[in-house]
Amino acid sequence: ERHHTLRAVVGWSWNLLDASDQRAMRMLSVLPGGFTAATAEHILGTDALDVLERLVEQSVLTMTDIAAGVRFRMLETVREFSASESVSAGEEDEAIARLLGWACDFGLEHYQGLFGADPYPTVDAIRDEQENLGHALRLAVARNDGRTVAATSAVLGCLSIAESNFVRLSSLVSEASWLLS
């Protein structure tokens, strides 16, 4: 009963959104770890900032200040509801494709920074996106997307090494090595 009540409350908020904002929520639901405005722009397109502003005003997204700027998040129940709506609307594959495109681009963009004179901002950026990158990696492995697996494995592997987290590195290797070989 409590689950149905919670779903009804989220549904009520959902119905207050216009169609374009609902679509944005469906697309952004593939990001379990929250996201920056730049990530949202990659997923949504060029009008992302206006959309994010409206979604924050509607209280379906929250904003948090982090060292790198602002990070947006959905409550998990709102994210799950939005993901369910994405499946119902037949947009799940498109949302996943956009996530994988973002993850691949993120990995390619940040990998070299790990070996530069000041790797710490890059390590922080990867750490901020770790949950999203891990999610993208699992989806890329399931889809045999070697390019995205390589890009995300590279940055996640380097993060694990930088943090001396060899358990996580071992898990990453066992998850992705068959596709990378």
mmCIF file of C-alpha atoms in Angstrom:
data_model
loop_
_atom_site.group_PDB
_atom_site.id
_atom_site.type_symbol
_atom_site.label_atom_id
_atom_site.label_comp_id
_atom_site.label_asym_id
_atom_site.label_seq_id
_atom_site.Cartn_x
_atom_site.Cartn_y
_atom_site.Cartn_z
ATOM 1 C CA GLU A 1 0.000 0.000 0.000
ATOM 2 C CA ARG A 2 2.821 2.384 0.867
ATOM 3 C CA HIS A 3 4.487 1.656 -2.505
ATOM 4 C CA HIS A 4 1.266 2.495 -4.382
ATOM 5 C CA THR A 5 0.892 5.720 -2.403
ATOM 6 C CA LEU A 6 4.480 6.742 -3.177
ATOM 7 C CA ARG A 7 3.989 5.932 -6.860
ATOM 8 C CA ALA A 8 0.792 8.023 -6.860
ATOM 9 C CA VAL A 9 2.636 11.009 -5.351
ATOM 10 C CA VAL A 10 5.439 10.741 -7.926
ATOM 11 C CA GLY A 11 2.827 10.298 -10.667
ATOM 12 C CA TRP A 12 1.039 13.443 -9.510
ATOM 13 C CA SER A 13 4.296 15.442 -9.767
ATOM 14 C CA TRP A 14 5.016 13.809 -13.117
ATOM 15 C CA ASN A 15 1.663 14.930 -14.508
ATOM 16 C CA LEU A 16 2.513 18.549 -13.657
ATOM 17 C CA LEU A 17 5.434 18.436 -16.109
ATOM 18 C CA ASP A 18 4.963 19.312 -19.748
ATOM 19 C CA ALA A 19 5.743 16.698 -22.404
ATOM 20 C CA SER A 20 9.285 17.938 -23.109
ATOM 21 C CA ASP A 21 10.184 17.911 -19.406
ATOM 22 C CA GLN A 22 8.761 14.401 -19.029
ATOM 23 C CA ARG A 23 10.923 13.292 -21.960
ATOM 24 C CA ALA A 24 13.964 14.880 -20.318
ATOM 25 C CA MET A 25 13.245 12.997 -17.100
ATOM 26 C CA ARG A 26 12.937 9.742 -19.043
ATOM 27 C CA MET A 27 16.275 10.357 -20.768
ATOM 28 C CA LEU A 28 18.075 11.449 -17.578
ATOM 29 C CA SER A 29 16.825 8.431 -15.644
ATOM 30 C CA VAL A 30 19.741 6.407 -17.074
ATOM 31 C CA LEU A 31 22.097 8.348 -14.775
ATOM 32 C CA PRO A 32 21.861 6.737 -11.322
ATOM 33 C CA GLY A 33 24.666 8.846 -9.861
ATOM 34 C CA GLY A 34 23.279 12.259 -10.696
ATOM 35 C CA PHE A 35 24.802 14.470 -13.355
ATOM 36 C CA THR A 36 26.347 17.790 -14.249
ATOM 37 C CA ALA A 37 24.844 20.281 -16.673
ATOM 38 C CA ALA A 38 27.436 19.166 -19.251
ATOM 39 C CA THR A 39 26.331 15.543 -18.892
ATOM 40 C CA ALA A 40 22.681 16.559 -19.205
ATOM 41 C CA GLU A 41 23.539 18.519 -22.335
ATOM 42 C CA HIS A 42 25.173 15.420 -23.799
ATOM 43 C CA ILE A 43 22.067 13.356 -23.030
ATOM 44 C CA LEU A 44 19.399 15.964 -23.844
ATOM 45 C CA GLY A 45 20.920 18.327 -26.373
ATOM 46 C CA THR A 46 21.467 22.041 -26.465
ATOM 47 C CA ASP A 47 18.460 23.266 -24.448
ATOM 48 C CA ALA A 48 19.494 21.253 -21.387
ATOM 49 C CA LEU A 49 20.089 24.238 -19.095
ATOM 50 C CA ASP A 50 16.569 25.565 -19.584
ATOM 51 C CA VAL A 51 15.137 22.100 -18.980
ATOM 52 C CA LEU A 52 17.218 21.595 -15.832
ATOM 53 C CA GLU A 53 16.073 24.940 -14.476
ATOM 54 C CA ARG A 54 12.411 24.007 -14.999
ATOM 55 C CA LEU A 55 12.895 20.562 -13.428
ATOM 56 C CA VAL A 56 14.549 22.083 -10.356
ATOM 57 C CA GLU A 57 11.701 24.593 -10.086
ATOM 58 C CA GLN A 58 9.232 21.677 -10.247
ATOM 59 C CA SER A 59 11.216 19.961 -7.430
ATOM 60 C CA VAL A 60 11.826 16.772 -9.412
ATOM 61 C CA LEU A 61 15.571 17.482 -9.488
ATOM 62 C CA THR A 62 17.797 18.711 -6.698
ATOM 63 C CA MET A 63 21.011 20.708 -7.037
ATOM 64 C CA THR A 64 24.116 20.153 -4.957
ATOM 65 C CA ASP A 65 27.323 22.152 -5.024
ATOM 66 C CA ILE A 66 30.426 20.029 -5.526
ATOM 67 C CA ALA A 67 34.065 21.023 -6.052
ATOM 68 C CA ALA A 68 33.627 20.931 -9.841
ATOM 69 C CA GLY A 69 30.401 22.975 -9.833
ATOM 70 C CA VAL A 70 26.761 21.928 -9.596
ATOM 71 C CA ARG A 71 25.450 18.371 -9.629
ATOM 72 C CA PHE A 72 21.816 17.483 -10.252
ATOM 73 C CA ARG A 73 20.060 14.453 -8.776
ATOM 74 C CA MET A 74 16.705 12.747 -8.853
ATOM 75 C CA LEU A 75 15.344 11.023 -5.801
ATOM 76 C CA GLU A 76 15.679 7.298 -6.445
ATOM 77 C CA THR A 77 11.903 6.812 -6.502
ATOM 78 C CA VAL A 78 11.577 9.587 -9.088
ATOM 79 C CA ARG A 79 14.421 8.080 -11.147
ATOM 80 C CA GLU A 80 12.820 4.626 -11.055
ATOM 81 C CA PHE A 81 9.454 6.095 -12.032
ATOM 82 C CA SER A 82 11.080 8.013 -14.909
ATOM 83 C CA ALA A 83 12.927 4.880 -16.066
ATOM 84 C CA SER A 84 9.653 2.959 -16.033
ATOM 85 C CA GLU A 85 8.064 5.711 -18.109
ATOM 86 C CA SER A 86 11.011 5.504 -20.512
ATOM 87 C CA VAL A 87 10.316 1.809 -21.071
ATOM 88 C CA SER A 88 6.594 2.491 -21.532
ATOM 89 C CA ALA A 89 7.339 5.245 -24.064
ATOM 90 C CA GLY A 90 9.709 2.985 -26.018
ATOM 91 C CA GLU A 91 12.649 5.330 -25.333
ATOM 92 C CA GLU A 92 14.845 3.064 -23.227
ATOM 93 C CA ASP A 93 17.177 2.099 -26.107
ATOM 94 C CA GLU A 94 17.642 5.735 -27.113
ATOM 95 C CA ALA A 95 18.378 6.757 -23.512
ATOM 96 C CA ILE A 96 20.899 3.938 -23.133
ATOM 97 C CA ALA A 97 22.542 4.820 -26.457
ATOM 98 C CA ARG A 98 22.938 8.421 -25.281
ATOM 99 C CA LEU A 99 24.363 7.233 -21.959
ATOM 100 C CA LEU A 100 26.880 4.990 -23.729
ATOM 101 C CA GLY A 101 27.854 7.839 -26.052
ATOM 102 C CA TRP A 102 28.409 10.105 -23.073
ATOM 103 C CA ALA A 103 30.411 7.444 -21.188
ATOM 104 C CA CYS A 104 32.645 6.767 -24.178
ATOM 105 C CA ASP A 105 33.272 10.472 -24.753
ATOM 106 C CA PHE A 106 33.893 11.006 -21.027
ATOM 107 C CA GLY A 107 36.447 8.205 -20.931
ATOM 108 C CA LEU A 108 38.262 9.429 -24.032
ATOM 109 C CA GLU A 109 38.264 13.018 -22.756
ATOM 110 C CA HIS A 110 39.527 12.245 -19.255
ATOM 111 C CA TYR A 111 41.955 9.375 -19.750
ATOM 112 C CA GLN A 112 44.951 11.496 -20.740
ATOM 113 C CA GLY A 113 44.390 13.851 -17.806
ATOM 114 C CA LEU A 114 45.231 11.017 -15.449
ATOM 115 C CA PHE A 115 48.822 11.075 -16.725
ATOM 116 C CA GLY A 116 49.315 14.846 -16.838
ATOM 117 C CA ALA A 117 51.126 17.164 -14.459
ATOM 118 C CA ASP A 118 48.036 17.597 -12.251
ATOM 119 C CA PRO A 119 45.880 14.453 -12.316
ATOM 120 C CA TYR A 120 43.813 15.351 -9.239
ATOM 121 C CA PRO A 121 40.999 17.281 -10.988
ATOM 122 C CA THR A 122 40.635 14.381 -13.422
ATOM 123 C CA VAL A 123 40.533 11.847 -10.596
ATOM 124 C CA ASP A 124 37.839 13.955 -8.901
ATOM 125 C CA ALA A 125 35.807 14.162 -12.129
ATOM 126 C CA ILE A 126 35.978 10.391 -12.607
ATOM 127 C CA ARG A 127 35.097 9.810 -8.969
ATOM 128 C CA ASP A 128 32.055 12.092 -9.333
ATOM 129 C CA GLU A 129 30.880 10.057 -12.345
ATOM 130 C CA GLN A 130 31.904 6.641 -11.043
ATOM 131 C CA GLU A 131 28.367 5.352 -10.487
ATOM 132 C CA ASN A 132 27.217 6.473 -13.940
ATOM 133 C CA LEU A 133 30.334 5.071 -15.591
ATOM 134 C CA GLY A 134 29.895 1.728 -13.832
ATOM 135 C CA HIS A 135 26.284 1.581 -14.976
ATOM 136 C CA ALA A 136 27.322 2.453 -18.536
ATOM 137 C CA LEU A 137 30.064 -0.176 -18.416
ATOM 138 C CA ARG A 138 27.608 -2.923 -17.453
ATOM 139 C CA LEU A 139 25.242 -1.871 -20.248
ATOM 140 C CA ALA A 140 28.106 -1.655 -22.756
ATOM 141 C CA VAL A 141 29.305 -5.145 -21.825
ATOM 142 C CA ALA A 142 25.767 -6.494 -22.256
ATOM 143 C CA ARG A 143 25.600 -4.854 -25.709
ATOM 144 C CA ASN A 144 29.113 -5.911 -26.790
ATOM 145 C CA ASP A 145 30.041 -2.231 -27.195
ATOM 146 C CA GLY A 146 33.819 -2.624 -27.120
ATOM 147 C CA ARG A 147 34.585 1.054 -27.697
ATOM 148 C CA THR A 148 32.575 2.175 -24.661
ATOM 149 C CA VAL A 149 33.877 -0.720 -22.558
ATOM 150 C CA ALA A 150 37.461 0.255 -23.403
ATOM 151 C CA ALA A 151 36.940 3.956 -22.664
ATOM 152 C CA THR A 152 35.090 3.435 -19.384
ATOM 153 C CA SER A 153 37.364 0.597 -18.235
ATOM 154 C CA ALA A 154 40.407 2.781 -18.793
ATOM 155 C CA VAL A 155 39.239 5.610 -16.548
ATOM 156 C CA LEU A 156 37.594 3.377 -13.942
ATOM 157 C CA GLY A 157 40.675 1.148 -13.835
ATOM 158 C CA CYS A 158 42.969 4.134 -13.362
ATOM 159 C CA LEU A 159 40.717 5.448 -10.603
ATOM 160 C CA SER A 160 40.875 2.074 -8.850
ATOM 161 C CA ILE A 161 44.673 2.093 -9.103
ATOM 162 C CA ALA A 162 44.907 5.707 -7.878
ATOM 163 C CA GLU A 163 42.768 4.780 -4.874
ATOM 164 C CA SER A 164 44.583 1.456 -4.348
ATOM 165 C CA ASN A 165 41.204 -0.258 -4.587
ATOM 166 C CA PHE A 166 42.351 -3.564 -6.015
ATOM 167 C CA VAL A 167 39.110 -5.340 -5.143
ATOM 168 C CA ARG A 168 37.220 -2.949 -7.414
ATOM 169 C CA LEU A 169 39.954 -3.248 -10.052
ATOM 170 C CA SER A 170 39.696 -7.039 -9.946
ATOM 171 C CA SER A 171 35.927 -6.819 -10.357
ATOM 172 C CA LEU A 172 36.359 -4.468 -13.309
ATOM 173 C CA VAL A 173 38.821 -6.821 -14.966
ATOM 174 C CA SER A 174 36.574 -9.839 -14.522
ATOM 175 C CA GLU A 175 33.564 -7.897 -15.861
ATOM 176 C CA ALA A 176 35.188 -6.406 -18.964
ATOM 177 C CA SER A 177 38.230 -8.486 -19.877
ATOM 178 C CA TRP A 178 36.448 -11.021 -22.070
ATOM 179 C CA LEU A 179 35.126 -8.244 -24.311
ATOM 180 C CA LEU A 180 38.403 -6.322 -24.353
ATOM 181 C CA SER A 181 40.402 -9.435 -25.250
#
